[in-house]
Amino acid sequence: MEFPILSSEDLRNITAAILAGKKEVLLSLDLGYSGKKEKVELYDQGIIYDKQFIEIPSVREDDKSCYLVLADVIEKVQYSSGGGVYKLVPTSFRPILQISGTSMHKQSFIERVDKDKLWGKVLDSGTGLGYTAIAASKSAKVITIEVDEMVSQLQKINPYSQELFDNDNIKLVEGDLVDEIKKFPNLEFNFIILDGGTPKSSGEFFSAKNYEQAFRVLKFGGKLYHYVPNYHVERGTDFAENISTTLKKIGFRKVERDKEGSYLIATK
């Protein structure tokens, strides 16, 4: 983590401390990741950090954002790229990724991967903030692939994503799964994790050809964990059921569905 990072609640607390006449506050500079807090000096307009006077921006009471502490300014972690708005949103635990107002939070899916204690070799895509890959890496070797360059930048900012870079059980690849998966030999992985956002923005990720490649590189008896967004539900489309049918046609012998968690688990 190159720069300290604060939440909007931290900034509101700093402002309240200044108004109360306090000279210092205790702050976590990594959104609670390390469990440590540091004393940070205050002045009438903000904080003194690394001998720099840094003004605190005005933050609305309903604002939920993360903020980077740069050399002489505090910057909201919210950026535009490719027609989308990317944002880190703090929670009571770890930040979640929000793209154009849509939360990429899939806690029940991550918990299932963690609970099942995957082993051997795992292929994961897309990485997102890396929480699924990190969960899988507790008991397996993981290759995780991310195609979105802005998401890759947010990984570097987010303290809770740092295991993507520090964990020897994780190999992070920047690229498109549709292309990268073709480079692997047959029967290479014990497990595959697919989480590709929405079909509209994911190219051929949800295509039958991509699933055929997943089937090819998955070992016999291996499992595919597939997060499936609720796509076109308002039109009466059961996207997950359509994918389940495709997977069975390709050769997966069993497909389990968790409607509440919005994911499939297919066994080869």
PDB file of C-alpha atoms in Angstrom:
ATOM      1  CA  MET A   1       0.000   0.000   0.000  1.00  0.00           C
ATOM      2  CA  GLU A   2       1.724   3.160  -1.226  1.00  0.00           C
ATOM      3  CA  PHE A   3      -0.475   5.771   0.479  1.00  0.00           C
ATOM      4  CA  PRO A   4      -2.508   5.919   3.711  1.00  0.00           C
ATOM      5  CA  ILE A   5      -6.235   5.550   3.144  1.00  0.00           C
ATOM      6  CA  LEU A   6      -9.159   6.825   5.240  1.00  0.00           C
ATOM      7  CA  SER A   7     -12.930   6.423   5.188  1.00  0.00           C
ATOM      8  CA  SER A   8     -15.481   9.222   4.973  1.00  0.00           C
ATOM      9  CA  GLU A   9     -16.351   8.453   8.610  1.00  0.00           C
ATOM     10  CA  ASP A  10     -12.690   9.038   9.533  1.00  0.00           C
ATOM     11  CA  LEU A  11     -12.834  12.458   7.870  1.00  0.00           C
ATOM     12  CA  ARG A  12     -16.033  13.378   9.711  1.00  0.00           C
ATOM     13  CA  ASN A  13     -14.404  12.338  12.998  1.00  0.00           C
ATOM     14  CA  ILE A  14     -11.330  14.448  12.213  1.00  0.00           C
ATOM     15  CA  THR A  15     -13.519  17.475  11.500  1.00  0.00           C
ATOM     16  CA  ALA A  16     -15.411  16.955  14.769  1.00  0.00           C
ATOM     17  CA  ALA A  17     -12.121  16.664  16.677  1.00  0.00           C
ATOM     18  CA  ILE A  18     -10.845  19.939  15.183  1.00  0.00           C
ATOM     19  CA  LEU A  19     -14.083  21.706  16.121  1.00  0.00           C
ATOM     20  CA  ALA A  20     -13.727  20.310  19.649  1.00  0.00           C
ATOM     21  CA  GLY A  21     -10.262  21.849  19.902  1.00  0.00           C
ATOM     22  CA  LYS A  22      -8.335  18.587  19.967  1.00  0.00           C
ATOM     23  CA  LYS A  23      -4.682  18.530  18.886  1.00  0.00           C
ATOM     24  CA  GLU A  24      -4.494  14.911  17.733  1.00  0.00           C
ATOM     25  CA  VAL A  25      -6.618  11.888  16.871  1.00  0.00           C
ATOM     26  CA  LEU A  26      -6.086   8.138  16.718  1.00  0.00           C
ATOM     27  CA  LEU A  27      -6.581   6.824  13.182  1.00  0.00           C
ATOM     28  CA  SER A  28      -6.257   3.586  11.274  1.00  0.00           C
ATOM     29  CA  LEU A  29      -4.388   4.482   8.097  1.00  0.00           C
ATOM     30  CA  ASP A  30      -5.331   1.250   6.326  1.00  0.00           C
ATOM     31  CA  LEU A  31      -9.097   0.985   6.966  1.00  0.00           C
ATOM     32  CA  GLY A  32      -8.510  -1.345   9.898  1.00  0.00           C
ATOM     33  CA  TYR A  33      -6.564  -3.957   7.920  1.00  0.00           C
ATOM     34  CA  SER A  34      -3.570  -4.121  10.269  1.00  0.00           C
ATOM     35  CA  GLY A  35      -5.582  -3.520  13.437  1.00  0.00           C
ATOM     36  CA  LYS A  36      -3.221  -0.675  14.320  1.00  0.00           C
ATOM     37  CA  LYS A  37      -4.010   2.987  14.980  1.00  0.00           C
ATOM     38  CA  GLU A  38      -1.625   5.912  14.883  1.00  0.00           C
ATOM     39  CA  LYS A  39      -1.657   9.328  16.526  1.00  0.00           C
ATOM     40  CA  VAL A  40      -2.118  12.006  13.864  1.00  0.00           C
ATOM     41  CA  GLU A  41      -1.626  15.688  14.642  1.00  0.00           C
ATOM     42  CA  LEU A  42      -4.337  18.201  13.816  1.00  0.00           C
ATOM     43  CA  TYR A  43      -4.340  21.848  12.827  1.00  0.00           C
ATOM     44  CA  ASP A  44      -7.279  24.172  12.272  1.00  0.00           C
ATOM     45  CA  GLN A  45      -7.983  22.945   8.715  1.00  0.00           C
ATOM     46  CA  GLY A  46      -6.895  19.329   8.740  1.00  0.00           C
ATOM     47  CA  ILE A  47      -4.090  16.933   9.617  1.00  0.00           C
ATOM     48  CA  ILE A  48      -0.318  17.103   9.783  1.00  0.00           C
ATOM     49  CA  TYR A  49       1.047  13.962   8.181  1.00  0.00           C
ATOM     50  CA  ASP A  50       4.647  13.262   7.197  1.00  0.00           C
ATOM     51  CA  LYS A  51       5.399  16.926   8.095  1.00  0.00           C
ATOM     52  CA  GLN A  52       2.809  18.121   5.550  1.00  0.00           C
ATOM     53  CA  PHE A  53      -0.253  20.245   6.394  1.00  0.00           C
ATOM     54  CA  ILE A  54      -3.127  18.565   4.560  1.00  0.00           C
ATOM     55  CA  GLU A  55      -6.558  20.166   4.437  1.00  0.00           C
ATOM     56  CA  ILE A  56      -9.570  17.961   5.162  1.00  0.00           C
ATOM     57  CA  PRO A  57     -12.252  18.169   2.444  1.00  0.00           C
ATOM     58  CA  SER A  58     -15.852  18.790   3.403  1.00  0.00           C
ATOM     59  CA  VAL A  59     -17.681  15.452   3.538  1.00  0.00           C
ATOM     60  CA  ARG A  60     -21.462  15.083   3.551  1.00  0.00           C
ATOM     61  CA  GLU A  61     -23.051  13.073   6.346  1.00  0.00           C
ATOM     62  CA  ASP A  62     -24.375  10.508   3.852  1.00  0.00           C
ATOM     63  CA  ASP A  63     -21.092  10.152   1.950  1.00  0.00           C
ATOM     64  CA  LYS A  64     -19.627   6.631   1.936  1.00  0.00           C
ATOM     65  CA  SER A  65     -16.234   6.764   0.277  1.00  0.00           C
ATOM     66  CA  CYS A  66     -12.564   5.990   0.765  1.00  0.00           C
ATOM     67  CA  TYR A  67      -9.932   8.735   0.578  1.00  0.00           C
ATOM     68  CA  LEU A  68      -6.219   8.565  -0.206  1.00  0.00           C
ATOM     69  CA  VAL A  69      -3.835  10.734   1.803  1.00  0.00           C
ATOM     70  CA  LEU A  70      -1.416  11.998  -0.847  1.00  0.00           C
ATOM     71  CA  ALA A  71       1.587  14.299  -0.407  1.00  0.00           C
ATOM     72  CA  ASP A  72      -0.431  17.484   0.073  1.00  0.00           C
ATOM     73  CA  VAL A  73      -4.064  16.613  -0.629  1.00  0.00           C
ATOM     74  CA  ILE A  74      -6.757  14.099   0.303  1.00  0.00           C
ATOM     75  CA  GLU A  75      -8.303  12.485  -2.791  1.00  0.00           C
ATOM     76  CA  LYS A  76     -11.533  10.507  -3.056  1.00  0.00           C
ATOM     77  CA  VAL A  77     -11.043   6.986  -4.430  1.00  0.00           C
ATOM     78  CA  GLN A  78     -13.545   7.489  -7.241  1.00  0.00           C
ATOM     79  CA  TYR A  79     -12.401   7.472 -10.852  1.00  0.00           C
ATOM     80  CA  SER A  80     -13.978   7.449 -14.314  1.00  0.00           C
ATOM     81  CA  SER A  81     -12.830   5.022 -16.987  1.00  0.00           C
ATOM     82  CA  GLY A  82     -14.403   3.581 -20.129  1.00  0.00           C
ATOM     83  CA  GLY A  83     -17.752   5.195 -19.423  1.00  0.00           C
ATOM     84  CA  GLY A  84     -17.933   3.765 -15.905  1.00  0.00           C
ATOM     85  CA  VAL A  85     -17.390   5.266 -12.450  1.00  0.00           C
ATOM     86  CA  TYR A  86     -15.229   3.144 -10.146  1.00  0.00           C
ATOM     87  CA  LYS A  87     -15.347   3.630  -6.399  1.00  0.00           C
ATOM     88  CA  LEU A  88     -14.092   1.993  -3.203  1.00  0.00           C
ATOM     89  CA  VAL A  89     -16.870   1.973  -0.602  1.00  0.00           C
ATOM     90  CA  PRO A  90     -15.946   1.414   3.077  1.00  0.00           C
ATOM     91  CA  THR A  91     -17.945  -1.032   5.194  1.00  0.00           C
ATOM     92  CA  SER A  92     -17.727  -2.247   8.782  1.00  0.00           C
ATOM     93  CA  PHE A  93     -15.299  -4.905   7.506  1.00  0.00           C
ATOM     94  CA  ARG A  94     -13.426  -4.385   4.233  1.00  0.00           C
ATOM     95  CA  PRO A  95     -14.139  -2.062   1.291  1.00  0.00           C
ATOM     96  CA  ILE A  96     -16.296  -3.170  -1.607  1.00  0.00           C
ATOM     97  CA  LEU A  97     -15.990  -2.225  -5.257  1.00  0.00           C
ATOM     98  CA  GLN A  98     -18.758  -0.178  -6.814  1.00  0.00           C
ATOM     99  CA  ILE A  99     -18.948   0.397 -10.573  1.00  0.00           C
ATOM    100  CA  SER A 100     -21.402   3.012 -11.859  1.00  0.00           C
ATOM    101  CA  GLY A 101     -23.478   2.672  -8.702  1.00  0.00           C
ATOM    102  CA  THR A 102     -23.645  -1.146  -8.805  1.00  0.00           C
ATOM    103  CA  SER A 103     -22.061  -2.985  -5.905  1.00  0.00           C
ATOM    104  CA  MET A 104     -19.698  -5.834  -6.797  1.00  0.00           C
ATOM    105  CA  HIS A 105     -20.212  -7.270  -3.282  1.00  0.00           C
ATOM    106  CA  LYS A 106     -20.651 -11.070  -3.346  1.00  0.00           C
ATOM    107  CA  GLN A 107     -20.084 -12.055   0.260  1.00  0.00           C
ATOM    108  CA  SER A 108     -22.046 -15.324   0.232  1.00  0.00           C
ATOM    109  CA  PHE A 109     -20.133 -16.504  -2.858  1.00  0.00           C
ATOM    110  CA  ILE A 110     -16.783 -15.706  -1.219  1.00  0.00           C
ATOM    111  CA  GLU A 111     -17.910 -17.443   1.975  1.00  0.00           C
ATOM    112  CA  ARG A 112     -18.834 -20.584   0.002  1.00  0.00           C
ATOM    113  CA  VAL A 113     -15.396 -20.699  -1.650  1.00  0.00           C
ATOM    114  CA  ASP A 114     -13.767 -20.192   1.749  1.00  0.00           C
ATOM    115  CA  LYS A 115     -15.960 -22.849   3.414  1.00  0.00           C
ATOM    116  CA  ASP A 116     -15.252 -25.487   0.752  1.00  0.00           C
ATOM    117  CA  LYS A 117     -11.459 -25.168   1.224  1.00  0.00           C
ATOM    118  CA  LEU A 118     -10.412 -25.573  -2.401  1.00  0.00           C
ATOM    119  CA  TRP A 119      -7.167 -27.463  -2.948  1.00  0.00           C
ATOM    120  CA  GLY A 120      -4.634 -28.141  -5.669  1.00  0.00           C
ATOM    121  CA  LYS A 121      -4.592 -25.615  -8.523  1.00  0.00           C
ATOM    122  CA  VAL A 122      -7.310 -22.986  -8.927  1.00  0.00           C
ATOM    123  CA  LEU A 123      -8.065 -20.674 -11.861  1.00  0.00           C
ATOM    124  CA  ASP A 124      -9.938 -17.507 -10.824  1.00  0.00           C
ATOM    125  CA  SER A 125     -11.418 -14.768 -13.045  1.00  0.00           C
ATOM    126  CA  GLY A 126     -12.189 -11.911 -12.741  1.00  0.00           C
ATOM    127  CA  THR A 127     -10.141 -10.974  -9.774  1.00  0.00           C
ATOM    128  CA  GLY A 128     -11.971  -7.820  -8.686  1.00  0.00           C
ATOM    129  CA  LEU A 129     -10.534  -6.738  -5.336  1.00  0.00           C
ATOM    130  CA  GLY A 130      -9.165 -10.254  -4.926  1.00  0.00           C
ATOM    131  CA  TYR A 131     -11.234 -11.420  -1.971  1.00  0.00           C
ATOM    132  CA  THR A 132     -12.252 -14.707  -3.642  1.00  0.00           C
ATOM    133  CA  ALA A 133      -8.707 -15.479  -4.788  1.00  0.00           C
ATOM    134  CA  ILE A 134      -7.380 -14.698  -1.313  1.00  0.00           C
ATOM    135  CA  ALA A 135      -9.985 -17.002   0.271  1.00  0.00           C
ATOM    136  CA  ALA A 136      -9.066 -19.829  -2.124  1.00  0.00           C
ATOM    137  CA  SER A 137      -5.332 -19.319  -1.558  1.00  0.00           C
ATOM    138  CA  LYS A 138      -5.615 -20.450   2.067  1.00  0.00           C
ATOM    139  CA  SER A 139      -5.525 -24.052   0.870  1.00  0.00           C
ATOM    140  CA  ALA A 140      -4.641 -23.910  -2.853  1.00  0.00           C
ATOM    141  CA  LYS A 141      -2.388 -22.373  -5.502  1.00  0.00           C
ATOM    142  CA  VAL A 142      -4.346 -19.718  -7.395  1.00  0.00           C
ATOM    143  CA  ILE A 143      -3.903 -18.096 -10.797  1.00  0.00           C
ATOM    144  CA  THR A 144      -6.245 -15.104 -10.905  1.00  0.00           C
ATOM    145  CA  ILE A 145      -6.982 -13.042 -14.020  1.00  0.00           C
ATOM    146  CA  GLU A 146      -8.316  -9.456 -14.233  1.00  0.00           C
ATOM    147  CA  VAL A 147      -9.074  -7.686 -17.512  1.00  0.00           C
ATOM    148  CA  ASP A 148     -10.147  -4.253 -16.213  1.00  0.00           C
ATOM    149  CA  GLU A 149      -7.185  -1.886 -15.825  1.00  0.00           C
ATOM    150  CA  MET A 150      -9.047   0.416 -13.434  1.00  0.00           C
ATOM    151  CA  VAL A 151      -9.903  -2.503 -11.163  1.00  0.00           C
ATOM    152  CA  SER A 152      -6.212  -3.445 -11.226  1.00  0.00           C
ATOM    153  CA  GLN A 153      -5.361   0.065 -10.014  1.00  0.00           C
ATOM    154  CA  LEU A 154      -7.893  -0.169  -7.181  1.00  0.00           C
ATOM    155  CA  GLN A 155      -6.318  -3.453  -6.087  1.00  0.00           C
ATOM    156  CA  LYS A 156      -3.077  -1.563  -5.475  1.00  0.00           C
ATOM    157  CA  ILE A 157      -4.873   1.103  -3.426  1.00  0.00           C
ATOM    158  CA  ASN A 158      -7.007  -1.213  -1.279  1.00  0.00           C
ATOM    159  CA  PRO A 159      -5.176  -2.547   1.825  1.00  0.00           C
ATOM    160  CA  TYR A 160      -7.333  -5.674   1.861  1.00  0.00           C
ATOM    161  CA  SER A 161      -6.153  -6.582  -1.665  1.00  0.00           C
ATOM    162  CA  GLN A 162      -2.454  -6.616  -0.798  1.00  0.00           C
ATOM    163  CA  GLU A 163      -2.254 -10.409  -0.562  1.00  0.00           C
ATOM    164  CA  LEU A 164      -2.686 -10.440  -4.337  1.00  0.00           C
ATOM    165  CA  PHE A 165       0.857  -9.083  -4.502  1.00  0.00           C
ATOM    166  CA  ASP A 166       2.414 -10.572  -1.352  1.00  0.00           C
ATOM    167  CA  ASN A 167       0.969 -14.093  -1.168  1.00  0.00           C
ATOM    168  CA  ASP A 168       3.160 -16.789  -2.738  1.00  0.00           C
ATOM    169  CA  ASN A 169       0.053 -18.915  -3.351  1.00  0.00           C
ATOM    170  CA  ILE A 170      -1.376 -16.291  -5.727  1.00  0.00           C
ATOM    171  CA  LYS A 171      -0.254 -15.428  -9.253  1.00  0.00           C
ATOM    172  CA  LEU A 172      -1.992 -12.300 -10.567  1.00  0.00           C
ATOM    173  CA  VAL A 173      -2.381 -11.963 -14.343  1.00  0.00           C
ATOM    174  CA  GLU A 174      -3.659  -8.860 -16.146  1.00  0.00           C
ATOM    175  CA  GLY A 175      -5.515 -10.064 -19.224  1.00  0.00           C
ATOM    176  CA  ASP A 176      -8.761 -11.401 -20.672  1.00  0.00           C
ATOM    177  CA  LEU A 177      -9.746 -14.862 -19.444  1.00  0.00           C
ATOM    178  CA  VAL A 178     -11.197 -15.651 -22.873  1.00  0.00           C
ATOM    179  CA  ASP A 179      -7.673 -15.383 -24.302  1.00  0.00           C
ATOM    180  CA  GLU A 180      -5.627 -16.507 -21.303  1.00  0.00           C
ATOM    181  CA  ILE A 181      -7.524 -19.756 -20.703  1.00  0.00           C
ATOM    182  CA  LYS A 182      -6.516 -21.031 -24.152  1.00  0.00           C
ATOM    183  CA  LYS A 183      -2.869 -21.029 -23.034  1.00  0.00           C
ATOM    184  CA  PHE A 184      -3.400 -23.687 -20.364  1.00  0.00           C
ATOM    185  CA  PRO A 185      -3.077 -27.430 -21.072  1.00  0.00           C
ATOM    186  CA  ASN A 186      -5.940 -29.885 -20.728  1.00  0.00           C
ATOM    187  CA  LEU A 187      -6.916 -30.988 -17.207  1.00  0.00           C
ATOM    188  CA  GLU A 188      -4.756 -28.315 -15.549  1.00  0.00           C
ATOM    189  CA  PHE A 189      -6.984 -27.141 -12.673  1.00  0.00           C
ATOM    190  CA  ASN A 190      -8.788 -28.779  -9.772  1.00  0.00           C
ATOM    191  CA  PHE A 191     -11.177 -25.829  -9.468  1.00  0.00           C
ATOM    192  CA  ILE A 192     -12.233 -22.843 -11.563  1.00  0.00           C
ATOM    193  CA  ILE A 193     -13.880 -19.686 -10.210  1.00  0.00           C
ATOM    194  CA  LEU A 194     -15.726 -17.423 -12.655  1.00  0.00           C
ATOM    195  CA  ASP A 195     -17.027 -13.982 -11.693  1.00  0.00           C
ATOM    196  CA  GLY A 196     -17.202 -11.707 -14.694  1.00  0.00           C
ATOM    197  CA  GLY A 197     -19.498  -8.820 -13.853  1.00  0.00           C
ATOM    198  CA  THR A 198     -22.385  -8.312 -16.296  1.00  0.00           C
ATOM    199  CA  PRO A 199     -22.743  -9.900 -19.764  1.00  0.00           C
ATOM    200  CA  LYS A 200     -23.019  -6.443 -21.327  1.00  0.00           C
ATOM    201  CA  SER A 201     -19.515  -5.479 -20.186  1.00  0.00           C
ATOM    202  CA  SER A 202     -17.817  -8.877 -20.214  1.00  0.00           C
ATOM    203  CA  GLY A 203     -17.309  -9.704 -23.887  1.00  0.00           C
ATOM    204  CA  GLU A 204     -17.248 -13.481 -24.475  1.00  0.00           C
ATOM    205  CA  PHE A 205     -16.873 -14.328 -20.778  1.00  0.00           C
ATOM    206  CA  PHE A 206     -20.359 -15.880 -20.589  1.00  0.00           C
ATOM    207  CA  SER A 207     -20.176 -17.574 -24.005  1.00  0.00           C
ATOM    208  CA  ALA A 208     -20.483 -21.314 -24.630  1.00  0.00           C
ATOM    209  CA  LYS A 209     -16.995 -21.297 -26.174  1.00  0.00           C
ATOM    210  CA  ASN A 210     -15.519 -19.923 -22.953  1.00  0.00           C
ATOM    211  CA  TYR A 211     -17.336 -22.572 -20.908  1.00  0.00           C
ATOM    212  CA  GLU A 212     -15.973 -25.226 -23.284  1.00  0.00           C
ATOM    213  CA  GLN A 213     -12.468 -23.962 -22.531  1.00  0.00           C
ATOM    214  CA  ALA A 214     -13.208 -24.090 -18.800  1.00  0.00           C
ATOM    215  CA  PHE A 215     -14.382 -27.691 -19.196  1.00  0.00           C
ATOM    216  CA  ARG A 216     -11.212 -28.535 -21.134  1.00  0.00           C
ATOM    217  CA  VAL A 217      -8.759 -27.246 -18.517  1.00  0.00           C
ATOM    218  CA  LEU A 218     -10.710 -28.596 -15.516  1.00  0.00           C
ATOM    219  CA  LYS A 219      -9.705 -32.000 -14.146  1.00  0.00           C
ATOM    220  CA  PHE A 220     -12.260 -34.823 -14.029  1.00  0.00           C
ATOM    221  CA  GLY A 221     -14.120 -34.521 -10.744  1.00  0.00           C
ATOM    222  CA  GLY A 222     -13.165 -30.851 -10.576  1.00  0.00           C
ATOM    223  CA  LYS A 223     -15.657 -28.096  -9.846  1.00  0.00           C
ATOM    224  CA  LEU A 224     -16.549 -24.798 -11.484  1.00  0.00           C
ATOM    225  CA  TYR A 225     -17.735 -22.081  -9.064  1.00  0.00           C
ATOM    226  CA  HIS A 226     -19.635 -19.513 -11.115  1.00  0.00           C
ATOM    227  CA  TYR A 227     -21.116 -16.270  -9.786  1.00  0.00           C
ATOM    228  CA  VAL A 228     -24.046 -15.330 -12.036  1.00  0.00           C
ATOM    229  CA  PRO A 229     -25.526 -11.795 -12.000  1.00  0.00           C
ATOM    230  CA  ASN A 230     -29.287 -11.296 -12.033  1.00  0.00           C
ATOM    231  CA  TYR A 231     -29.259 -10.205 -15.659  1.00  0.00           C
ATOM    232  CA  HIS A 232     -32.477  -9.139 -17.443  1.00  0.00           C
ATOM    233  CA  VAL A 233     -34.637 -10.431 -14.589  1.00  0.00           C
ATOM    234  CA  GLU A 234     -37.116  -7.650 -15.343  1.00  0.00           C
ATOM    235  CA  ARG A 235     -37.596  -9.207 -18.803  1.00  0.00           C
ATOM    236  CA  GLY A 236     -38.380 -12.594 -17.325  1.00  0.00           C
ATOM    237  CA  THR A 237     -34.970 -14.044 -18.202  1.00  0.00           C
ATOM    238  CA  ASP A 238     -33.496 -16.688 -15.900  1.00  0.00           C
ATOM    239  CA  PHE A 239     -29.859 -16.093 -16.810  1.00  0.00           C
ATOM    240  CA  ALA A 240     -28.512 -18.602 -14.293  1.00  0.00           C
ATOM    241  CA  GLU A 241     -30.813 -21.341 -15.592  1.00  0.00           C
ATOM    242  CA  ASN A 242     -29.684 -20.630 -19.155  1.00  0.00           C
ATOM    243  CA  ILE A 243     -26.040 -20.964 -18.097  1.00  0.00           C
ATOM    244  CA  SER A 244     -26.827 -24.145 -16.163  1.00  0.00           C
ATOM    245  CA  THR A 245     -28.364 -25.654 -19.302  1.00  0.00           C
ATOM    246  CA  THR A 246     -25.304 -24.668 -21.355  1.00  0.00           C
ATOM    247  CA  LEU A 247     -22.918 -26.216 -18.824  1.00  0.00           C
ATOM    248  CA  LYS A 248     -24.830 -29.509 -18.869  1.00  0.00           C
ATOM    249  CA  LYS A 249     -24.781 -29.601 -22.674  1.00  0.00           C
ATOM    250  CA  ILE A 250     -21.010 -29.075 -22.644  1.00  0.00           C
ATOM    251  CA  GLY A 251     -20.560 -32.077 -20.356  1.00  0.00           C
ATOM    252  CA  PHE A 252     -20.745 -30.985 -16.719  1.00  0.00           C
ATOM    253  CA  ARG A 253     -22.538 -33.877 -15.018  1.00  0.00           C
ATOM    254  CA  LYS A 254     -23.994 -31.989 -12.060  1.00  0.00           C
ATOM    255  CA  VAL A 255     -24.922 -28.327 -11.598  1.00  0.00           C
ATOM    256  CA  GLU A 256     -25.900 -27.046  -8.143  1.00  0.00           C
ATOM    257  CA  ARG A 257     -27.644 -23.667  -7.903  1.00  0.00           C
ATOM    258  CA  ASP A 258     -27.797 -21.267  -4.966  1.00  0.00           C
ATOM    259  CA  LYS A 259     -30.467 -18.729  -5.901  1.00  0.00           C
ATOM    260  CA  GLU A 260     -29.997 -16.559  -2.825  1.00  0.00           C
ATOM    261  CA  GLY A 261     -26.231 -16.348  -3.321  1.00  0.00           C
ATOM    262  CA  SER A 262     -26.633 -16.050  -7.110  1.00  0.00           C
ATOM    263  CA  TYR A 263     -24.096 -18.704  -8.056  1.00  0.00           C
ATOM    264  CA  LEU A 264     -23.708 -22.131  -9.650  1.00  0.00           C
ATOM    265  CA  ILE A 265     -21.347 -24.994  -8.800  1.00  0.00           C
ATOM    266  CA  ALA A 266     -20.806 -27.392 -11.706  1.00  0.00           C
ATOM    267  CA  THR A 267     -18.976 -30.728 -11.383  1.00  0.00           C
ATOM    268  CA  LYS A 268     -17.082 -32.282 -14.294  1.00  0.00           C
TER     269      LYS A 268
END
